[in-house]
């Protein structure tokens, strides 16, 4: 048995058996000894099922499409990807009184990127180390803990999880070794597991599953190792695969003409590791795709569709109905995995059913969504960008400065850096302010040079060396930016003089923006209209987790994981080489924090 | 240093490997094991002269000398062999070297990529996944990048002219799995 059942109390009661009897086949590590009897919810085991779980509210399609204000049922709360909670009890007037209500140590280090997902008072948090914890959101009492042992030789280059998905009475978790897991929401027991892809070939997962149309939809990472990216959907009840659409076409498929060179499509990259958005009206789901493999464009001639793109897939069949490639033939590691958010915006007196993406390539893209094709509307840099000389006004295709495109044996310097103007941390949009809030890194550039590389399954296939640089004269790096989507104008910028910014963003109906992301471990509240910092709190570690907001009994809470690691740590170490002492190590170790007005 | 291979084989008895697999192809390299180049179907035992001096690494597997079982059943067993002028090695590294040949795991201690590049000018090992750099002349210590600890070394000796494993890995092979 590969699962560890910590919610043994339930099974033991239901089955009338001691916890040891739950082991099958004798392969599992011995379960922990029975805990002392303690009041319900004070322990993760023992005692009757806590009331909050007995009352667990199954999630249906309607609740996913129209969540109650107090719930946070999916990674960005709603299908449009806004990261917006309509709750408005916490406001610029009272946020100074925000205080911790409870915190909870996850027991693991490394980057904690998942949001606390909350359904009717039950919180589900995914952490590094293949762990999902269920907690009473009001009290902080643990309900159950699921931990799936990672294989000793797992290939897992970004050891994190970006969250769980909910449907009916199940919790869906993408395990690092590329296995999709369905858990019983009340007990934390595995209901089914499905192997999504071959981990030994370099496929691994960190994505939060998207639940739509009765399916659980995921993609896989591994672009550094020459995988062929895909988005795949599984039946939510059975775990059976329903469809799989590759982000790199096979010969004969549309787009295959952009891979003229033999079998390169087989190792062409285009990984998918950030949850897509979904438009229930057109039943299209939008996913961002990573860069091509190997990393140097001159080693894989052609535009290399559908790498560094957004693709629109029919949720029922997976058929690709539209795409927009941000930049063809990527050579900068600009993995465009953030999906566009769905926002209808004004342009020239017209309302456009829109898509907006703040891309790793340093451009803010305004697009139009239809029942199929994705149309270009406009693009503009939001950070220093010296690679695109112009965009084709009709198609948006960038005109690339060849001196800024690295190649095999040919070094080039370019800005933004290979981590991008913004990496994976998601933007947020407030329908009240009409602003999109962006966690950006300004003033970073990269020098990169390519080298020949041969493919071996599950091994590095980047074929490059790079150096991170700070732009001359830079007075800051990290930023939170606010842009009005109707005018396309920047409204405010909050610079972080001494830090990068790796903080996902939450915005609320109360007129606030919440985010961490900096090396000083602070979690902050900004005035959504002006960018003024109204509150800040130093947590245990740096915050790269996605904040969420929920309410119980009419009280609004703000929740976030603090736990620095993965790319934020790598960038920190690189910068400390450039300016020794300015970018010290950030304390590590994960914790969940929940705040409210006292 | 030359060591009697039989003594090494005897010393292997009773070594606790601390993990469950009994598959001889998957167990970690044992004292007395020979070394053979990755991909060498002929399973030729490597000698110091097969390793170019100060010129990159040779990827190798340990091999059971009794029946020539190549221990390639786990990717965690792969090692990188490098050869240097012994005078240029740090003291402990020199003690683990045989005729200037040193061996380290090929598995990056960060997130477990195979170390895949040799920086010729700097004489350093480079992992391109997240750009960690290691010093093979000084215990595999981390010079740059996110790797949290030095590369485990595999101490070597010479027996009958061939490179053999002298002791198990100095520290457990492995990496941050979250
Ligand atoms: S796995 Fe080697 S640097 Fe990250």
XYZ file of C-alpha atoms and ligand atoms in Angstrom:
780
model
C 0.000 0.000 0.000
C 1.522 3.257 -1.069
C -0.699 5.590 0.841
C -0.343 6.586 4.431
C -3.594 6.924 6.163
C -3.414 9.331 9.007
C -7.170 9.619 9.175
C -7.155 6.189 10.638
C -9.690 7.149 13.243
C -12.487 7.132 10.744
C -11.653 3.855 9.081
C -11.023 2.239 12.384
C -14.435 3.222 13.593
C -16.221 2.366 10.384
C -14.495 -0.944 9.989
C -14.245 -1.766 13.649
C -10.584 -2.596 13.198
C -7.405 -1.385 14.764
C -5.308 0.928 12.622
C -2.762 -1.799 11.894
C -5.422 -3.740 10.055
C -5.544 -0.994 7.462
C -2.219 -2.035 6.073
C -2.309 -4.139 2.969
C 0.407 -6.424 1.780
C 2.763 -5.562 4.573
C 4.753 -3.096 2.453
C 3.786 0.095 4.154
C 5.827 1.596 6.912
C 4.301 0.786 10.265
C 1.533 3.231 11.132
C 2.127 5.542 14.048
C 1.050 4.159 17.428
C -2.523 4.922 18.443
C -2.663 8.430 19.893
C -3.915 9.164 23.386
C -7.595 9.991 23.515
C -7.998 13.721 23.333
C -10.920 16.005 22.546
C -12.051 15.869 18.911
C -10.103 18.165 16.580
C -7.295 18.595 19.042
C -5.625 15.637 17.407
C -5.301 14.424 13.883
C -6.392 10.973 14.928
C -8.696 9.372 17.429
C -12.126 10.435 18.509
C -15.267 10.775 16.464
C -15.230 12.535 13.114
C -15.123 16.278 13.780
C -18.400 18.094 13.166
C -16.875 20.282 10.473
C -16.093 17.152 8.446
C -19.395 15.460 9.184
C -21.008 18.569 7.725
C -18.646 18.634 4.744
C -20.394 20.383 1.843
C -19.852 18.419 -1.365
C -18.729 20.629 -4.246
C -20.789 20.592 -7.414
C -20.351 22.232 -10.816
C -22.597 25.115 -9.852
C -20.607 25.926 -6.722
C -17.390 25.880 -8.741
C -18.889 28.283 -11.292
C -20.559 30.496 -8.683
C -18.800 30.083 -5.337
C -20.307 31.571 -2.197
C -18.467 34.749 -1.185
C -16.966 33.045 1.843
C -15.500 30.060 -0.021
C -12.247 29.628 -1.926
C -12.853 26.399 -3.851
C -10.119 26.493 -6.489
C -6.608 27.760 -6.878
C -7.477 31.322 -8.005
C -10.974 31.066 -6.480
C -12.842 31.450 -9.780
C -12.482 30.031 -13.273
C -11.536 33.440 -14.666
C -8.286 33.358 -12.678
C -8.855 36.654 -10.896
C -7.533 35.797 -7.455
C -10.309 38.038 -6.149
C -12.453 37.569 -3.063
C -15.619 39.686 -2.895
C -15.401 39.716 0.914
C -15.310 43.299 2.152
C -15.200 43.265 5.953
C -11.478 43.949 5.978
C -10.932 47.410 4.510
C -8.289 50.124 4.259
C -9.904 51.660 7.351
C -9.466 48.626 9.634
C -6.656 46.557 8.106
C -4.132 48.050 10.516
C -5.810 45.878 13.178
C -5.254 42.648 11.238
C -3.713 40.013 13.543
C -2.814 36.341 13.347
C -5.631 34.037 14.459
C -3.659 30.811 14.171
C -0.637 29.404 12.423
C 0.370 25.868 11.636
C 3.770 24.397 10.882
C 3.750 22.190 7.799
C 6.792 20.212 8.915
C 8.616 20.609 5.626
C 10.991 23.089 4.037
C 11.272 24.313 0.450
C 8.876 26.492 -1.511
C 5.271 26.577 -0.286
C 3.255 27.860 -3.215
C -0.270 26.493 -2.725
C -3.198 28.585 -1.539
C -5.238 27.524 1.462
C -8.381 26.219 -0.307
C -11.471 26.610 1.870
C -14.840 24.882 1.532
C -17.412 25.764 4.144
C -14.894 25.999 6.968
C -12.629 23.113 5.919
C -9.205 24.173 4.691
C -7.037 22.024 2.384
C -3.380 22.919 1.998
C -0.824 21.225 -0.247
C 2.866 21.493 0.623
C 6.172 20.267 -0.766
C 6.872 16.620 -0.031
C 3.611 15.261 -1.490
C 1.560 16.381 1.483
C -2.015 17.575 1.835
C -3.291 18.791 5.207
C -6.948 19.317 6.121
C -7.558 21.827 8.875
C -10.510 23.379 10.656
C -10.216 26.826 9.083
C -11.644 28.587 12.113
C -9.617 26.968 14.864
C -6.486 25.706 13.133
C -7.122 22.166 14.417
C -5.796 19.445 12.161
C -8.427 17.147 10.649
C -6.233 14.789 8.649
C -2.871 14.685 6.955
C -2.038 12.826 3.770
C 1.571 12.173 2.902
C 2.592 10.177 -0.109
C 6.187 8.936 -0.012
C 8.196 10.176 -2.972
C 10.255 7.528 -4.752
C 13.896 7.620 -3.681
C 15.025 8.396 -7.205
C 12.156 10.676 -8.166
C 12.925 13.266 -10.830
C 11.466 16.419 -9.320
C 13.188 19.674 -10.203
C 10.602 21.893 -8.548
C 9.592 20.109 -5.390
C 6.373 21.922 -4.598
C 2.628 21.821 -5.115
C 0.570 24.775 -6.278
C -2.656 23.543 -4.707
C -5.497 21.033 -4.749
C -8.784 20.857 -6.643
C -12.193 20.001 -5.135
C -15.222 18.205 -6.567
C -18.066 16.381 -4.894
C -16.530 14.723 -1.825
C -13.022 14.472 -3.244
C -9.781 16.418 -3.105
C -7.477 16.164 -6.137
C -3.735 16.379 -5.781
C -1.010 16.199 -8.440
C 1.822 14.222 -6.842
C 5.390 15.104 -7.724
C 6.116 11.802 -9.474
C 3.396 12.607 -12.056
C 0.599 10.639 -10.420
C -2.855 12.163 -10.005
C -4.430 11.357 -6.647
C -8.060 11.597 -5.537
C -8.584 11.771 -1.778
C -11.715 11.387 0.273
C -12.292 14.935 1.540
C -13.605 13.682 4.869
C -10.837 11.225 5.659
C -7.798 11.962 3.509
C -7.832 8.380 2.209
C -6.826 7.709 -1.343
C -9.864 6.903 -3.478
C -7.954 6.388 -6.710
C -4.576 7.154 -8.237
C -3.715 7.470 -11.916
C -0.257 7.616 -13.415
C -0.252 10.687 -15.627
C 3.195 10.362 -17.233
C 6.536 8.593 -16.869
C 8.570 10.254 -14.142
C 11.761 8.482 -15.226
C 11.443 10.276 -18.571
C 11.461 13.635 -16.782
C 7.744 14.303 -16.304
C 6.875 15.646 -12.864
C 3.959 17.620 -11.493
C 3.449 20.647 -9.288
C 0.265 22.030 -10.862
C -3.010 22.497 -9.004
C -5.605 20.400 -10.845
C -8.432 22.259 -12.589
C -11.849 20.694 -12.090
C -14.331 21.459 -14.874
C -17.031 19.563 -16.743
C -16.713 16.587 -14.386
C -13.054 16.235 -15.234
C -9.793 16.798 -13.435
C -7.369 18.552 -15.766
C -3.592 18.739 -15.310
C -0.351 19.207 -17.200
C 3.227 18.233 -16.396
C 6.573 19.924 -15.939
C 9.878 18.660 -17.299
C 10.764 21.079 -20.085
C 14.334 21.089 -18.722
C 14.552 17.414 -19.664
C 13.075 17.352 -23.142
C 9.560 16.163 -22.382
C 6.697 16.694 -24.834
C 4.181 18.829 -22.977
C 0.466 18.095 -22.713
C -2.774 18.942 -20.998
C -4.757 15.860 -19.951
C -8.220 15.360 -18.464
C -9.315 12.545 -16.175
C -12.782 11.491 -15.124
C -13.360 12.958 -11.662
C -15.092 9.827 -10.360
C -12.934 7.060 -11.772
C -9.592 8.682 -12.629
C -9.795 7.280 -16.150
C -8.128 9.410 -18.799
C -10.667 11.192 -21.004
C -8.405 13.170 -23.321
C -4.819 14.307 -23.744
C -3.712 17.143 -25.990
C -0.020 17.625 -26.637
C 1.392 21.126 -26.750
C 3.815 20.034 -29.470
C 2.065 18.562 -32.536
C 3.035 15.246 -34.111
C 3.809 15.177 -37.847
C 0.665 15.832 -39.856
C -1.142 17.630 -37.051
C -1.844 21.359 -37.321
C 1.271 23.272 -36.335
C 3.629 20.406 -37.162
C 5.014 22.491 -40.040
C 6.664 24.639 -37.358
C 8.867 21.650 -36.419
C 10.612 20.981 -39.747
C 13.572 19.206 -38.236
C 12.999 15.456 -38.006
C 11.970 14.065 -34.647
C 12.534 17.218 -32.616
C 8.848 17.448 -31.789
C 9.275 14.389 -29.567
C 11.478 16.323 -27.175
C 10.066 19.735 -27.961
C 9.163 20.884 -24.444
C 6.108 23.092 -23.969
C 5.528 21.919 -20.388
C 2.358 22.901 -18.521
C 2.611 23.588 -14.819
C 0.256 26.402 -13.864
C -3.507 25.791 -13.669
C -5.508 26.903 -16.695
C -8.483 29.252 -16.673
C -11.921 28.324 -18.000
C -14.778 30.081 -19.756
C -17.998 28.139 -18.998
C -19.804 30.111 -21.716
C -17.649 28.798 -24.581
C -16.499 25.709 -22.671
C -12.921 26.570 -23.563
C -10.094 26.160 -21.093
C -6.978 28.306 -21.522
C -3.516 27.001 -20.621
C -0.101 28.593 -20.820
C 2.775 26.559 -22.241
C 6.483 26.578 -21.488
C 9.447 27.137 -23.741
C 10.817 24.663 -26.234
C 13.468 22.046 -25.661
C 16.417 22.292 -25.901
C 16.509 25.919 -24.838
C 18.415 27.395 -27.767
C 16.130 28.265 -30.658
C 18.841 27.695 -33.240
C 18.868 24.002 -32.257
C 15.178 23.598 -33.181
C 14.379 25.689 -36.241
C 10.815 26.830 -36.838
C 8.270 28.736 -34.796
C 7.826 25.655 -32.572
C 4.102 25.794 -31.984
C 2.615 25.615 -29.380
C 5.521 26.482 -27.079
C 5.495 29.797 -25.184
C 1.826 30.143 -26.074
C -1.677 30.181 -24.717
C -3.853 27.381 -26.057
C -7.660 27.179 -25.965
C -8.963 23.638 -25.490
C -12.525 22.318 -25.712
C -13.166 21.039 -22.203
C -15.221 18.090 -23.460
C -12.762 16.712 -26.007
C -9.446 18.497 -25.532
C -9.555 19.689 -29.149
C -7.422 22.771 -29.656
C -9.723 25.556 -30.836
C -7.314 28.462 -30.730
C -3.858 29.568 -29.773
C -1.683 32.618 -29.403
C 2.094 32.297 -29.422
C 3.708 35.100 -27.427
C 7.076 34.652 -29.089
C 8.142 32.041 -31.649
C 11.311 29.946 -31.382
C 12.074 30.864 -27.771
C 15.745 31.172 -26.812
C 15.396 32.925 -23.467
C 13.734 30.307 -21.186
C 10.600 32.439 -21.250
C 8.231 29.725 -20.147
C 4.784 31.269 -20.688
C 2.972 29.022 -18.254
C 0.729 31.564 -16.555
C -2.636 31.251 -18.247
C -4.332 34.466 -19.330
C -7.011 35.754 -16.980
C -10.496 36.253 -18.389
C -11.425 39.942 -18.206
C -13.764 41.915 -20.442
C -12.182 45.314 -20.988
C -12.779 48.520 -22.914
C -10.797 49.531 -25.978
C -11.647 52.413 -28.267
C -15.236 52.505 -27.073
C -15.742 48.775 -27.540
C -16.068 46.053 -24.893
C -13.702 43.238 -25.701
C -14.257 39.777 -24.307
C -10.694 39.617 -23.267
C -7.742 37.614 -22.120
C -4.899 39.371 -20.314
C -1.509 37.884 -19.652
C 1.548 39.357 -17.996
C 4.088 37.243 -19.768
C 7.507 36.107 -18.713
C 8.818 37.821 -21.889
C 8.169 41.177 -20.187
C 5.095 42.146 -22.223
C 1.547 42.688 -21.059
C -0.693 41.082 -23.661
C -4.289 42.126 -24.262
C -6.043 39.469 -26.322
C -9.570 38.671 -27.412
C -11.255 35.344 -26.729
C -13.911 33.961 -29.016
C -15.552 30.571 -29.361
C -12.325 29.465 -31.047
C -9.396 31.602 -32.221
C -7.549 33.950 -29.896
C -7.067 37.405 -31.411
C -4.267 39.844 -30.709
C -5.367 43.274 -29.471
C -2.241 44.947 -28.085
C 1.036 44.290 -26.285
C 3.373 46.526 -24.328
C 6.360 46.015 -22.044
C 5.723 46.229 -18.298
C 9.425 45.904 -17.393
C 12.665 46.751 -19.185
C 12.594 44.667 -22.383
C 15.308 44.936 -25.016
C 14.563 41.896 -27.179
C 11.424 42.842 -29.101
C 12.045 45.802 -31.435
C 8.368 45.994 -32.356
C 5.202 43.902 -32.613
C 3.294 43.246 -35.801
C 0.228 45.444 -35.287
C -2.117 42.784 -36.694
C -0.777 39.537 -35.282
C 1.340 40.672 -32.335
C 4.294 38.679 -33.604
C 7.442 40.246 -32.156
C 10.251 41.475 -34.336
C 13.257 40.129 -32.411
C 16.617 41.897 -32.249
C 19.017 39.135 -33.371
C 21.774 40.576 -31.185
C 19.571 39.787 -28.165
C 18.891 36.179 -29.077
C 21.432 33.732 -27.643
C 22.407 30.710 -29.670
C 24.745 27.742 -29.716
C 28.193 29.140 -28.973
C 26.771 32.657 -29.252
C 26.278 34.602 -26.044
C 23.656 37.307 -25.850
C 22.548 39.603 -23.060
C 18.868 40.273 -22.718
C 16.298 41.798 -20.368
C 14.162 40.775 -18.596
C 16.156 37.863 -17.223
C 15.442 34.247 -18.067
C 13.155 34.208 -14.990
C 11.051 36.784 -16.794
C 9.438 40.094 -15.914
C 7.099 37.892 -13.918
C 7.493 34.207 -13.288
C 4.723 31.829 -12.222
C 3.316 33.891 -9.291
C -0.151 34.861 -10.455
C -1.561 38.339 -10.971
C -4.910 39.349 -9.482
C -7.751 41.423 -10.918
C -10.300 43.493 -9.021
C -13.589 44.238 -10.777
C -14.023 47.129 -8.350
C -10.846 49.030 -9.211
C -10.653 47.577 -12.760
C -6.976 47.044 -12.079
C -4.724 44.053 -12.600
C -2.039 43.666 -9.889
C 1.303 42.284 -10.981
C 4.237 40.803 -8.990
C 7.129 41.898 -11.222
C 10.898 41.743 -11.175
C 12.389 44.814 -12.885
C 16.020 45.540 -13.699
C 17.175 41.957 -14.123
C 18.917 40.705 -17.240
C 20.644 37.497 -18.297
C 23.680 36.607 -20.364
C 23.136 33.185 -21.907
C 25.140 30.988 -24.218
C 24.080 27.718 -25.788
C 26.022 24.506 -26.292
C 25.167 21.305 -28.127
C 23.236 18.803 -26.059
C 22.040 15.264 -26.692
C 18.808 13.860 -25.375
C 18.767 11.193 -22.667
C 15.406 10.432 -21.074
C 15.050 12.095 -17.695
C 18.265 14.093 -17.954
C 19.032 17.766 -18.427
C 18.270 18.916 -21.962
C 18.667 22.674 -21.701
C 22.013 23.038 -23.491
C 22.975 26.391 -22.071
C 24.833 28.316 -19.378
C 23.644 31.635 -18.048
C 24.528 34.500 -15.780
C 22.050 36.693 -13.954
C 22.803 40.434 -13.986
C 21.385 43.556 -12.399
C 20.835 46.379 -14.897
C 23.261 49.276 -14.411
C 21.861 52.077 -12.254
C 19.052 49.908 -10.883
C 17.635 51.170 -7.583
C 15.277 48.255 -6.986
C 14.211 44.887 -8.371
C 10.857 43.665 -7.028
C 7.674 45.561 -7.754
C 3.954 45.338 -7.309
C 2.358 47.082 -10.293
C -1.261 48.116 -10.819
C -2.638 48.642 -14.329
C -6.081 49.832 -15.358
C -7.330 47.284 -17.868
C -9.674 49.704 -19.643
C -7.115 52.431 -20.301
C -4.033 50.224 -20.402
C -2.323 52.794 -18.153
C -0.182 52.029 -15.125
C -1.826 53.456 -12.003
C 0.739 52.724 -9.298
C 3.969 50.877 -8.649
C 5.346 49.809 -5.302
C 9.106 49.157 -5.641
C 11.065 46.913 -3.244
C 14.473 48.540 -2.990
C 16.294 45.600 -1.439
C 14.458 42.560 -2.708
C 13.095 40.542 -5.563
C 9.364 39.821 -5.611
C 8.056 36.254 -5.800
C 4.661 36.969 -4.252
C 1.381 35.743 -5.746
C -1.380 38.311 -5.319
C -4.825 38.374 -3.707
C -7.212 41.289 -4.088
C -10.477 41.747 -2.196
C -13.837 43.468 -2.354
C -12.718 45.461 0.665
C -10.324 47.386 -1.580
C -7.099 45.678 -0.569
C -4.240 43.842 -2.219
C -2.387 41.172 -0.194
C 1.019 39.797 -1.104
C 4.392 38.756 0.281
C 7.199 37.710 -2.016
C 10.142 39.580 -0.482
C 13.237 38.450 1.375
C 12.220 40.376 4.540
C 9.465 37.737 5.194
C 6.760 40.412 5.302
C 3.148 39.810 4.359
C 1.569 43.103 3.305
C -1.753 44.762 2.647
C -1.794 47.533 0.035
C -4.574 49.986 -0.653
C -5.842 48.599 -3.965
C -6.565 52.087 -5.299
C -3.327 53.846 -4.349
C -0.705 51.200 -3.575
C -0.102 52.587 -0.078
C 1.153 49.919 2.324
C -1.451 49.833 5.106
C -0.310 46.804 7.107
C 2.585 44.392 7.236
C 3.526 41.392 9.309
C 6.811 39.441 9.472
C 6.148 35.722 9.071
C 8.449 32.746 9.683
C 9.871 32.637 6.158
C 9.557 34.366 2.812
C 6.082 34.171 1.261
C 5.745 32.684 -2.203
C 2.361 31.109 -1.464
C -0.897 32.192 -3.019
C -2.999 34.091 -0.459
C -6.716 33.385 -0.164
C -9.647 34.829 1.759
C -12.673 33.148 3.296
C -15.351 33.774 5.878
C -16.873 31.781 8.714
C -19.867 33.007 10.707
C -19.644 36.363 8.957
C -15.998 36.955 9.864
C -13.471 37.506 7.069
C -10.096 35.782 7.198
C -6.933 36.102 5.097
C -4.794 32.974 4.718
C -1.389 32.298 3.201
C 1.512 29.870 3.391
C 4.941 31.189 4.244
C 7.823 29.031 3.019
C 10.639 30.328 0.830
C 12.315 28.053 -1.708
C 12.530 26.774 -5.281
C 13.187 29.599 -7.746
C 12.986 32.423 -5.228
C 15.880 30.826 -3.380
C 17.838 30.129 -6.553
C 17.505 33.726 -7.698
C 18.471 34.926 -4.217
C 21.658 32.845 -4.291
C 22.514 34.091 -7.784
C 22.009 37.716 -6.812
C 24.106 37.269 -3.709
C 26.954 36.313 -6.013
C 26.426 39.502 -7.986
C 26.175 41.741 -4.898
C 27.555 39.736 -1.958
C 25.753 40.346 1.313
C 22.764 42.151 -0.204
C 20.756 38.992 -0.785
C 21.297 36.797 2.291
C 19.662 33.419 2.700
C 16.028 33.636 3.721
C 14.988 31.379 6.626
C 13.165 28.276 5.421
C 10.409 26.111 6.796
C 6.735 26.160 5.970
C 3.791 27.493 7.945
C 0.185 28.355 7.266
C -0.972 31.717 8.602
C -4.539 32.898 9.102
C -5.308 36.529 9.928
C -8.430 38.421 10.964
C -9.433 41.718 12.516
C -9.409 41.298 16.272
C 47.737 3.563 -2.868
C 47.306 -0.053 -3.797
C 45.054 -2.287 -1.770
C 44.591 -6.001 -1.906
C 41.266 -6.579 -3.508
C 40.495 -9.550 -1.310
C 40.839 -7.391 1.759
C 38.399 -4.945 0.276
C 35.974 -7.715 -0.523
C 36.178 -8.958 3.023
C 35.629 -5.510 4.371
C 32.451 -5.311 2.360
C 30.905 -8.070 4.425
C 28.816 -6.607 7.170
C 28.528 -3.213 5.564
C 24.995 -2.131 6.190
C 23.618 -0.285 3.237
C 20.572 0.993 5.009
C 18.034 0.475 2.244
C 15.743 -2.264 1.208
C 16.624 -3.282 -2.347
C 18.512 -6.540 -2.499
C 18.804 -6.374 -6.272
C 22.576 -6.470 -6.800
C 22.202 -4.062 -9.719
C 20.515 -1.504 -7.486
C 22.529 -1.626 -4.283
C 24.949 1.243 -3.782
C 28.575 0.670 -4.816
C 30.380 -1.625 -2.380
C 34.018 -1.733 -1.365
C 35.838 -3.932 -3.842
C 33.572 -3.079 -6.757
C 35.241 -2.371 -10.062
C 34.210 0.595 -12.181
C 33.086 0.517 -15.776
C 32.157 3.252 -18.183
C 28.473 4.041 -18.691
C 27.393 2.442 -21.957
C 30.366 0.052 -22.216
C 28.758 -3.224 -23.277
C 32.129 -4.945 -22.838
C 32.115 -4.019 -19.121
C 35.819 -3.229 -19.202
C 37.172 -2.359 -15.762
C 38.517 1.182 -15.747
C 42.106 1.992 -14.821
C 43.505 5.395 -13.874
C 44.911 5.785 -17.369
C 41.412 5.614 -18.848
C 40.529 8.869 -17.106
C 41.913 11.946 -18.878
C 43.979 14.246 -16.699
C 42.249 17.499 -15.752
C 39.943 17.164 -18.725
C 36.365 16.539 -17.693
C 34.538 13.625 -16.226
C 33.914 10.029 -17.197
C 30.507 8.681 -16.184
C 30.756 5.211 -14.673
C 28.942 2.483 -12.794
C 30.249 0.263 -10.061
C 30.471 -3.427 -11.028
C 30.434 -6.494 -8.810
C 33.837 -8.135 -9.358
C 32.437 -11.597 -8.651
C 30.004 -11.773 -11.569
C 30.399 -8.462 -13.398
C 26.924 -7.269 -12.408
C 26.836 -3.595 -13.338
C 25.090 -1.652 -10.584
C 23.063 0.446 -13.009
C 19.679 -0.511 -11.569
C 19.368 2.813 -9.767
C 20.301 6.140 -11.313
C 21.536 7.105 -7.852
C 24.478 4.751 -8.373
C 26.077 6.619 -11.249
C 29.406 8.285 -10.497
C 31.647 10.786 -12.218
C 35.355 9.975 -12.367
C 37.864 12.783 -12.717
C 41.630 12.780 -12.623
C 43.890 15.497 -11.298
C 47.464 16.022 -10.238
C 47.288 14.675 -6.638
C 49.204 17.738 -5.461
C 46.292 19.920 -6.544
C 43.798 18.044 -4.341
C 42.623 19.075 -0.888
C 43.893 16.737 1.829
C 40.720 14.696 2.391
C 40.082 14.473 -1.305
C 43.605 13.193 -1.834
C 42.937 10.483 0.758
C 39.887 9.396 -1.248
C 41.741 9.476 -4.545
C 43.582 6.673 -6.310
C 46.379 7.849 -8.564
C 44.708 11.258 -8.702
C 41.350 9.783 -9.716
C 38.386 10.969 -7.668
C 34.773 9.790 -7.832
C 31.586 11.654 -6.970
C 27.927 10.896 -7.369
C 26.555 12.274 -10.621
C 23.345 13.219 -8.815
C 23.137 16.902 -7.918
C 22.351 17.388 -4.226
C 19.871 20.119 -5.101
C 16.932 18.483 -6.886
C 18.622 15.416 -8.288
C 19.494 16.291 -11.868
C 22.481 14.552 -13.350
C 25.449 16.870 -13.259
C 25.909 17.481 -16.923
C 28.681 19.914 -17.600
C 32.388 20.408 -17.086
C 33.678 23.946 -16.783
C 37.089 23.417 -18.320
C 38.603 26.771 -17.470
C 37.534 26.669 -13.826
C 37.953 22.875 -13.503
C 34.525 22.615 -11.918
C 31.407 20.489 -12.211
C 28.211 22.237 -13.230
C 24.568 21.200 -12.963
C 22.595 23.043 -15.596
C 19.201 22.450 -14.005
C 19.572 25.319 -11.549
C 23.219 26.143 -12.073
C 24.936 24.658 -9.047
C 28.729 24.458 -9.242
C 30.909 21.957 -7.358
C 34.651 21.702 -6.748
C 35.875 18.162 -7.491
C 39.336 18.933 -6.130
C 37.939 19.885 -2.735
C 35.453 17.273 -1.595
C 32.792 18.195 -4.168
C 31.941 21.287 -2.155
C 29.324 23.722 -3.410
C 30.837 26.815 -5.000
C 27.645 28.357 -6.304
C 23.977 27.746 -6.820
C 21.171 26.273 -4.729
C 22.714 22.873 -3.954
C 22.538 22.506 -0.161
C 25.551 20.234 0.406
C 28.686 18.810 -1.143
C 28.551 15.928 -3.582
C 28.944 12.568 -1.840
C 32.348 11.154 -2.758
C 33.110 7.526 -3.481
C 36.594 6.766 -2.094
C 38.724 4.819 -4.539
C 41.734 2.516 -4.442
C 43.701 0.477 -6.946
C 43.618 -3.307 -7.046
C 45.507 -5.261 -9.684
C 45.915 -2.045 -11.637
C 42.168 -1.369 -11.817
C 40.183 1.319 -10.054
C 38.084 -0.140 -7.253
C 35.733 1.241 -4.658
C 37.532 1.618 -1.325
C 34.605 2.664 0.873
C 30.898 3.390 0.460
C 29.758 6.895 -0.438
C 30.986 9.348 2.201
C 27.443 10.690 2.686
C 24.094 9.372 1.453
C 23.407 9.974 -2.207
C 20.225 11.923 -2.607
C 18.654 15.307 -2.926
C 15.832 17.549 -1.842
C 12.598 15.844 -2.774
C 10.459 18.467 -1.131
S 19.280 19.942 -9.548
Fe 21.304 20.630 -9.815
S 21.210 22.716 -9.447
Fe 19.188 22.066 -9.141
